[in-house]
Amino acid sequence: MFNQISTQAEELVSLTNRVYNNSKTKTIVVTSGKGGVGKSTLTANIAYILASQNKSVAVLDADIGLANQQVIFNIKPQYTSYDYIQGTCDLEDILIPTEYADITLIAGKSGYQYCNTNSSIYFTRVVNDIVELNRYDILLIDTGAGLNEQVQEFLTLSDNILAVTTTDPSALTDVYALLKMVSLKKDSLMLCFNFTSKYDTGESITNSLKKLALKNKLNRNFMVQYVGNVSKMESIATTGRLRKLFVKELQNNIASLDLRMVVDNLMINLR
C-alpha cells in the first residue's frame, strides 16, 4: 500500500521535491477517506477565497475517472491532464482560465475506462510540471475519495494535506484509516469537518481521533491539526446546481464565514 510505492515513483517524487525547492508554488492536497463529504466543492471554494486574497491559484482535478471540477467551474475543457499525459497536447493547453480571476483549472478525465488506469505515476509528472512553471502561488490537488493507489501517490507530493470529513460514522472510520496511512510517511495532517454546525464538535472528534491513534500506537510524533468546520446550509446545494461558488454568491452565509476561517488556519499551517 502506501509504503510500497515503486522505486520509479520514489525517484519521481524525489525529482518533484527538488523542483519544489526552486518554485514559489505551494502544493495542498485535499483528500478524504469517503466520497460524498463535499471535498470537491470545498476545494473550489477554497480556491476562490485564496484568489480573493491576491493569490494565483491552480486547481488540479486528480479524481481519476470521476473528475467533476469542470462541472463546478462550469467549463467544458477541450483538453485534460489525461490528454497531456498521453502526449496529445502541450502543458499550456490544459491550463484553463476560469470565470474567476486568478483561478486556473486543470481538468481531469471522466469515464470508467480511466478509473482503472495503471499510469497513475504519470499524473505525478503533471504536478511536477505545473510546479516547475513557478507561475502559481497555490496548487490545490483535489484527489479522488478512498485510499487507492492514485490517491496514495498524490499524498506523497506535499506535506500540506487537508482531509475533509463529516461526523457520519462511516466517514470517520475512513478518515481514521487515512490518518493511519498518512502517518507512515508524513508528520502531520490537517482536518476539516464539513456539514458540521458547531466548531466544538469537530474539535472534540479530532481530539478523540488523536487519543485513538495514541492508543493504537501510531506514530507519536504525527500531528493532527484541526483547522475548522463548515456548517451545513441548503443554499450551498442550490448554488452548486447553478454551478456557482457559494463563498462568492453567499458571502455572509455562515458556511462562507466558516470556510474563510478554515482557509486562514490552513494558511497559518502551510509549509
mmCIF file of C-alpha atoms in Angstrom:
data_model
loop_
_atom_site.group_PDB
_atom_site.id
_atom_site.type_symbol
_atom_site.label_atom_id
_atom_site.label_comp_id
_atom_site.label_asym_id
_atom_site.label_seq_id
_atom_site.Cartn_x
_atom_site.Cartn_y
_atom_site.Cartn_z
ATOM 1 C CA MET A 1 0.000 0.000 0.000
ATOM 2 C CA PHE A 2 1.251 3.480 0.927
ATOM 3 C CA ASN A 3 4.694 2.256 1.991
ATOM 4 C CA GLN A 4 5.126 0.068 -1.096
ATOM 5 C CA ILE A 5 5.394 2.731 -3.783
ATOM 6 C CA SER A 6 7.591 1.577 -6.664
ATOM 7 C CA THR A 7 11.201 2.690 -6.990
ATOM 8 C CA GLN A 8 10.247 4.619 -10.108
ATOM 9 C CA ALA A 9 7.598 6.545 -8.204
ATOM 10 C CA GLU A 10 10.040 7.308 -5.378
ATOM 11 C CA GLU A 11 12.545 8.691 -7.874
ATOM 12 C CA LEU A 12 9.878 10.874 -9.445
ATOM 13 C CA VAL A 13 8.773 12.177 -6.068
ATOM 14 C CA SER A 14 12.401 12.977 -5.276
ATOM 15 C CA LEU A 15 12.659 14.933 -8.520
ATOM 16 C CA THR A 16 9.459 16.778 -7.721
ATOM 17 C CA ASN A 17 10.737 17.748 -4.289
ATOM 18 C CA ARG A 18 13.851 19.243 -5.853
ATOM 19 C CA VAL A 19 11.693 21.361 -8.145
ATOM 20 C CA TYR A 20 9.575 22.479 -5.184
ATOM 21 C CA ASN A 21 12.671 23.966 -3.583
ATOM 22 C CA ASN A 22 13.066 26.344 -6.531
ATOM 23 C CA SER A 23 9.411 27.250 -7.021
ATOM 24 C CA LYS A 24 7.133 29.666 -5.224
ATOM 25 C CA THR A 25 4.202 27.290 -5.732
ATOM 26 C CA LYS A 26 2.885 25.711 -2.541
ATOM 27 C CA THR A 27 1.012 22.463 -3.079
ATOM 28 C CA ILE A 28 -2.004 21.475 -0.977
ATOM 29 C CA VAL A 29 -3.544 18.025 -1.358
ATOM 30 C CA VAL A 30 -7.247 17.959 -0.475
ATOM 31 C CA THR A 31 -8.454 14.445 0.214
ATOM 32 C CA SER A 32 -10.994 12.349 2.106
ATOM 33 C CA GLY A 33 -11.381 8.754 3.074
ATOM 34 C CA LYS A 34 -15.007 8.684 1.953
ATOM 35 C CA GLY A 35 -16.864 10.084 -1.026
ATOM 36 C CA GLY A 36 -19.824 12.422 -0.663
ATOM 37 C CA VAL A 37 -18.324 14.621 2.057
ATOM 38 C CA GLY A 38 -18.200 17.739 -0.133
ATOM 39 C CA LYS A 39 -14.446 17.690 -0.757
ATOM 40 C CA SER A 40 -14.544 18.931 -4.355
ATOM 41 C CA THR A 41 -16.997 21.724 -3.575
ATOM 42 C CA LEU A 42 -14.838 22.905 -0.690
ATOM 43 C CA THR A 43 -11.714 22.741 -2.863
ATOM 44 C CA ALA A 44 -13.228 25.022 -5.498
ATOM 45 C CA ASN A 45 -14.455 27.468 -2.885
ATOM 46 C CA ILE A 46 -11.099 27.450 -1.098
ATOM 47 C CA ALA A 47 -9.555 28.400 -4.439
ATOM 48 C CA TYR A 48 -11.904 31.381 -4.677
ATOM 49 C CA ILE A 49 -11.048 32.577 -1.166
ATOM 50 C CA LEU A 50 -7.325 32.315 -1.869
ATOM 51 C CA ALA A 51 -7.718 34.162 -5.179
ATOM 52 C CA SER A 52 -9.638 36.922 -3.409
ATOM 53 C CA GLN A 53 -6.559 37.272 -1.189
ATOM 54 C CA ASN A 54 -4.478 38.127 -4.271
ATOM 55 C CA LYS A 55 -3.029 34.674 -4.703
ATOM 56 C CA SER A 56 -2.725 32.982 -8.064
ATOM 57 C CA VAL A 57 -4.338 29.547 -7.725
ATOM 58 C CA ALA A 58 -4.389 26.415 -9.860
ATOM 59 C CA VAL A 59 -6.842 23.588 -9.180
ATOM 60 C CA LEU A 60 -5.872 20.132 -10.408
ATOM 61 C CA ASP A 61 -8.735 17.655 -10.587
ATOM 62 C CA ALA A 62 -6.973 14.445 -9.595
ATOM 63 C CA ASP A 63 -10.093 12.302 -9.234
ATOM 64 C CA ILE A 64 -9.079 9.885 -11.956
ATOM 65 C CA GLY A 65 -12.120 8.721 -13.911
ATOM 66 C CA LEU A 66 -14.634 10.675 -11.827
ATOM 67 C CA ALA A 67 -13.475 14.239 -12.399
ATOM 68 C CA ASN A 68 -16.056 16.926 -11.586
ATOM 69 C CA GLN A 69 -14.249 20.229 -11.096
ATOM 70 C CA GLN A 70 -15.158 21.239 -14.644
ATOM 71 C CA VAL A 71 -18.806 20.922 -13.618
ATOM 72 C CA ILE A 72 -18.299 23.052 -10.519
ATOM 73 C CA PHE A 73 -16.481 25.714 -12.555
ATOM 74 C CA ASN A 74 -18.974 25.373 -15.431
ATOM 75 C CA ILE A 75 -16.298 24.625 -18.023
ATOM 76 C CA LYS A 76 -16.207 22.214 -20.956
ATOM 77 C CA PRO A 77 -12.488 21.519 -21.333
ATOM 78 C CA GLN A 78 -11.019 20.784 -24.727
ATOM 79 C CA TYR A 79 -8.027 19.111 -23.122
ATOM 80 C CA THR A 80 -7.464 17.458 -19.762
ATOM 81 C CA SER A 81 -4.495 16.281 -17.744
ATOM 82 C CA TYR A 82 -5.035 12.849 -19.266
ATOM 83 C CA ASP A 83 -4.540 14.267 -22.768
ATOM 84 C CA TYR A 84 -1.276 15.847 -21.630
ATOM 85 C CA ILE A 85 -0.135 12.540 -20.177
ATOM 86 C CA GLN A 86 -0.955 10.834 -23.470
ATOM 87 C CA GLY A 87 1.098 13.424 -25.330
ATOM 88 C CA THR A 88 -1.783 14.764 -27.420
ATOM 89 C CA CYS A 89 -1.429 18.348 -26.185
ATOM 90 C CA ASP A 90 1.012 20.731 -24.526
ATOM 91 C CA LEU A 91 1.032 21.771 -20.886
ATOM 92 C CA GLU A 92 -0.333 25.218 -21.704
ATOM 93 C CA ASP A 93 -3.341 23.586 -23.371
ATOM 94 C CA ILE A 94 -4.566 22.126 -20.081
ATOM 95 C CA LEU A 95 -4.202 25.332 -18.052
ATOM 96 C CA ILE A 96 -7.786 26.548 -18.393
ATOM 97 C CA PRO A 97 -8.770 30.038 -17.220
ATOM 98 C CA THR A 98 -12.000 30.123 -15.234
ATOM 99 C CA GLU A 99 -14.523 32.923 -14.923
ATOM 100 C CA TYR A 100 -12.874 33.796 -11.618
ATOM 101 C CA ALA A 101 -9.783 35.988 -11.638
ATOM 102 C CA ASP A 102 -6.556 34.215 -10.679
ATOM 103 C CA ILE A 103 -8.061 30.710 -10.728
ATOM 104 C CA THR A 104 -6.840 28.203 -13.323
ATOM 105 C CA LEU A 105 -8.346 24.744 -13.738
ATOM 106 C CA ILE A 106 -6.517 21.618 -14.824
ATOM 107 C CA ALA A 107 -9.430 19.346 -15.593
ATOM 108 C CA GLY A 108 -9.495 15.589 -15.192
ATOM 109 C CA LYS A 109 -11.000 12.947 -17.434
ATOM 110 C CA SER A 110 -14.336 11.351 -16.617
ATOM 111 C CA GLY A 111 -15.268 7.828 -17.637
ATOM 112 C CA TYR A 112 -14.991 4.295 -16.338
ATOM 113 C CA GLN A 113 -12.125 3.471 -18.705
ATOM 114 C CA TYR A 114 -9.916 5.979 -16.890
ATOM 115 C CA CYS A 115 -10.738 4.753 -13.383
ATOM 116 C CA ASN A 116 -8.525 1.703 -13.793
ATOM 117 C CA THR A 117 -5.606 3.402 -15.486
ATOM 118 C CA ASN A 118 -2.275 1.920 -14.494
ATOM 119 C CA SER A 119 -0.407 5.109 -15.363
ATOM 120 C CA SER A 120 -1.044 6.938 -12.081
ATOM 121 C CA ILE A 121 2.651 7.715 -11.759
ATOM 122 C CA TYR A 122 2.390 9.994 -14.793
ATOM 123 C CA PHE A 123 -0.125 12.194 -13.002
ATOM 124 C CA THR A 124 2.706 12.961 -10.602
ATOM 125 C CA ARG A 125 4.578 14.297 -13.620
ATOM 126 C CA VAL A 126 1.693 16.721 -14.266
ATOM 127 C CA VAL A 127 2.063 18.125 -10.747
ATOM 128 C CA ASN A 128 5.808 18.406 -11.195
ATOM 129 C CA ASP A 129 5.446 20.298 -14.464
ATOM 130 C CA ILE A 130 2.867 22.726 -13.056
ATOM 131 C CA VAL A 131 5.028 23.487 -10.033
ATOM 132 C CA GLU A 132 8.059 23.914 -12.254
ATOM 133 C CA LEU A 133 6.265 26.722 -14.117
ATOM 134 C CA ASN A 134 6.670 28.815 -10.966
ATOM 135 C CA ARG A 135 3.505 30.628 -12.034
ATOM 136 C CA TYR A 136 1.042 29.933 -9.220
ATOM 137 C CA ASP A 137 1.161 30.724 -5.543
ATOM 138 C CA ILE A 138 -1.013 27.736 -4.645
ATOM 139 C CA LEU A 139 -1.713 24.434 -6.393
ATOM 140 C CA LEU A 140 -4.767 22.667 -4.967
ATOM 141 C CA ILE A 141 -4.900 18.954 -5.782
ATOM 142 C CA ASP A 142 -8.410 17.541 -5.456
ATOM 143 C CA THR A 143 -7.913 13.786 -5.096
ATOM 144 C CA GLY A 144 -10.479 11.080 -5.506
ATOM 145 C CA ALA A 145 -12.140 9.534 -2.485
ATOM 146 C CA GLY A 146 -10.793 6.408 -0.864
ATOM 147 C CA LEU A 147 -7.276 5.100 -0.347
ATOM 148 C CA ASN A 148 -6.447 3.668 -3.760
ATOM 149 C CA GLU A 149 -3.061 3.748 -5.463
ATOM 150 C CA GLN A 150 -3.701 7.052 -7.207
ATOM 151 C CA VAL A 151 -4.740 8.823 -4.004
ATOM 152 C CA GLN A 152 -1.739 7.394 -2.155
ATOM 153 C CA GLU A 153 0.569 8.699 -4.838
ATOM 154 C CA PHE A 154 -0.790 12.232 -4.703
ATOM 155 C CA LEU A 155 -0.401 12.205 -0.927
ATOM 156 C CA THR A 156 3.343 11.776 -1.350
ATOM 157 C CA LEU A 157 3.620 15.058 -3.231
ATOM 158 C CA SER A 158 3.107 17.534 -0.423
ATOM 159 C CA ASP A 159 3.478 17.994 3.311
ATOM 160 C CA ASN A 160 0.284 20.079 3.188
ATOM 161 C CA ILE A 161 -2.556 17.557 3.364
ATOM 162 C CA LEU A 162 -6.094 18.686 4.127
ATOM 163 C CA ALA A 163 -8.537 15.891 4.910
ATOM 164 C CA VAL A 164 -12.254 16.664 4.656
ATOM 165 C CA THR A 165 -14.723 14.563 6.607
ATOM 166 C CA THR A 166 -18.122 14.678 8.291
ATOM 167 C CA THR A 167 -19.470 13.351 11.572
ATOM 168 C CA ASP A 168 -21.008 10.372 9.768
ATOM 169 C CA PRO A 169 -19.634 7.187 11.402
ATOM 170 C CA SER A 170 -18.534 5.664 8.102
ATOM 171 C CA ALA A 171 -16.768 8.908 7.120
ATOM 172 C CA LEU A 172 -14.960 8.959 10.468
ATOM 173 C CA THR A 173 -13.913 5.339 10.044
ATOM 174 C CA ASP A 174 -12.487 6.122 6.623
ATOM 175 C CA VAL A 175 -10.713 9.304 7.690
ATOM 176 C CA TYR A 176 -9.093 7.402 10.565
ATOM 177 C CA ALA A 177 -7.822 4.849 8.041
ATOM 178 C CA LEU A 178 -6.492 7.785 6.003
ATOM 179 C CA LEU A 179 -4.826 9.213 9.103
ATOM 180 C CA LYS A 180 -3.094 5.896 9.806
ATOM 181 C CA MET A 181 -1.866 5.643 6.226
ATOM 182 C CA VAL A 182 -0.555 9.205 6.061
ATOM 183 C CA SER A 183 1.235 8.829 9.408
ATOM 184 C CA LEU A 184 3.529 6.208 7.843
ATOM 185 C CA LYS A 185 5.169 8.792 5.592
ATOM 186 C CA LYS A 186 4.224 12.249 6.891
ATOM 187 C CA ASP A 187 4.365 14.026 10.225
ATOM 188 C CA SER A 188 1.108 15.969 10.060
ATOM 189 C CA LEU A 189 -2.368 16.220 8.549
ATOM 190 C CA MET A 190 -4.957 18.997 8.679
ATOM 191 C CA LEU A 191 -8.579 18.082 9.308
ATOM 192 C CA CYS A 192 -11.747 19.954 8.304
ATOM 193 C CA PHE A 193 -15.276 18.885 9.203
ATOM 194 C CA ASN A 194 -17.968 19.602 6.618
ATOM 195 C CA PHE A 195 -21.731 19.768 7.255
ATOM 196 C CA THR A 196 -20.950 20.351 10.945
ATOM 197 C CA SER A 197 -22.822 23.149 12.676
ATOM 198 C CA LYS A 198 -20.513 23.689 15.644
ATOM 199 C CA TYR A 199 -16.776 24.307 15.687
ATOM 200 C CA ASP A 200 -16.529 22.485 19.023
ATOM 201 C CA THR A 201 -17.984 19.303 17.521
ATOM 202 C CA GLY A 202 -15.156 18.910 15.038
ATOM 203 C CA GLU A 203 -12.600 19.834 17.673
ATOM 204 C CA SER A 204 -13.951 17.217 20.084
ATOM 205 C CA ILE A 205 -13.936 14.467 17.451
ATOM 206 C CA THR A 206 -10.427 15.433 16.354
ATOM 207 C CA ASN A 207 -9.229 15.030 19.929
ATOM 208 C CA SER A 208 -10.916 11.624 20.087
ATOM 209 C CA LEU A 209 -9.140 10.575 16.882
ATOM 210 C CA LYS A 210 -5.823 11.671 18.384
ATOM 211 C CA LYS A 211 -6.451 9.603 21.522
ATOM 212 C CA LEU A 212 -7.420 6.593 19.426
ATOM 213 C CA ALA A 213 -4.236 6.971 17.411
ATOM 214 C CA LEU A 214 -2.130 7.023 20.571
ATOM 215 C CA LYS A 215 -3.993 4.040 21.977
ATOM 216 C CA ASN A 216 -3.248 2.105 18.800
ATOM 217 C CA LYS A 217 0.399 3.159 18.966
ATOM 218 C CA LEU A 218 0.510 5.193 15.806
ATOM 219 C CA ASN A 219 3.472 7.479 15.222
ATOM 220 C CA ARG A 220 3.562 9.609 18.384
ATOM 221 C CA ASN A 221 5.187 12.469 16.510
ATOM 222 C CA PHE A 222 2.354 12.605 13.988
ATOM 223 C CA MET A 223 0.218 15.730 14.416
ATOM 224 C CA VAL A 224 -3.469 16.051 13.501
ATOM 225 C CA GLN A 225 -4.286 19.741 13.207
ATOM 226 C CA TYR A 226 -7.964 20.709 13.351
ATOM 227 C CA VAL A 227 -8.492 23.721 11.063
ATOM 228 C CA GLY A 228 -12.246 24.189 11.441
ATOM 229 C CA ASN A 229 -15.750 23.266 10.362
ATOM 230 C CA VAL A 230 -18.173 24.292 7.629
ATOM 231 C CA SER A 231 -21.837 24.472 8.575
ATOM 232 C CA LYS A 232 -24.475 22.653 6.552
ATOM 233 C CA MET A 233 -26.673 25.066 4.577
ATOM 234 C CA GLU A 234 -29.321 24.161 1.997
ATOM 235 C CA SER A 235 -28.363 27.231 -0.014
ATOM 236 C CA ILE A 236 -24.988 25.633 -0.800
ATOM 237 C CA ALA A 237 -26.710 22.869 -2.739
ATOM 238 C CA THR A 238 -28.680 25.500 -4.658
ATOM 239 C CA THR A 239 -25.579 27.405 -5.717
ATOM 240 C CA GLY A 240 -23.951 24.117 -6.661
ATOM 241 C CA ARG A 241 -26.800 23.216 -9.001
ATOM 242 C CA LEU A 242 -26.393 26.627 -10.605
ATOM 243 C CA ARG A 243 -22.643 25.935 -10.965
ATOM 244 C CA LYS A 244 -21.747 28.848 -8.753
ATOM 245 C CA LEU A 245 -19.356 29.095 -5.812
ATOM 246 C CA PHE A 246 -21.173 29.639 -2.537
ATOM 247 C CA VAL A 247 -18.457 31.805 -0.985
ATOM 248 C CA LYS A 248 -18.929 34.292 -3.814
ATOM 249 C CA GLU A 249 -22.704 34.187 -4.092
ATOM 250 C CA LEU A 250 -23.400 33.950 -0.346
ATOM 251 C CA GLN A 251 -20.581 35.920 1.219
ATOM 252 C CA ASN A 252 -22.308 36.457 4.571
ATOM 253 C CA ASN A 253 -23.630 32.909 4.799
ATOM 254 C CA ILE A 254 -22.395 31.132 7.939
ATOM 255 C CA ALA A 255 -20.843 28.395 5.796
ATOM 256 C CA SER A 256 -18.889 31.001 3.813
ATOM 257 C CA LEU A 257 -17.630 32.597 7.008
ATOM 258 C CA ASP A 258 -16.734 29.166 8.375
ATOM 259 C CA LEU A 259 -14.732 28.285 5.268
ATOM 260 C CA ARG A 260 -12.859 31.595 5.347
ATOM 261 C CA MET A 261 -11.747 30.718 8.868
ATOM 262 C CA VAL A 262 -10.667 27.277 7.654
ATOM 263 C CA VAL A 263 -8.582 28.909 4.910
ATOM 264 C CA ASP A 264 -7.000 31.291 7.427
ATOM 265 C CA ASN A 265 -5.988 28.341 9.601
ATOM 266 C CA LEU A 266 -4.850 26.404 6.530
ATOM 267 C CA MET A 267 -2.509 29.208 5.513
ATOM 268 C CA ILE A 268 -1.133 29.552 9.050
ATOM 269 C CA ASN A 269 -0.167 25.874 8.976
ATOM 270 C CA LEU A 270 1.088 25.900 5.382
ATOM 271 C CA ARG A 271 4.609 24.599 4.820
#
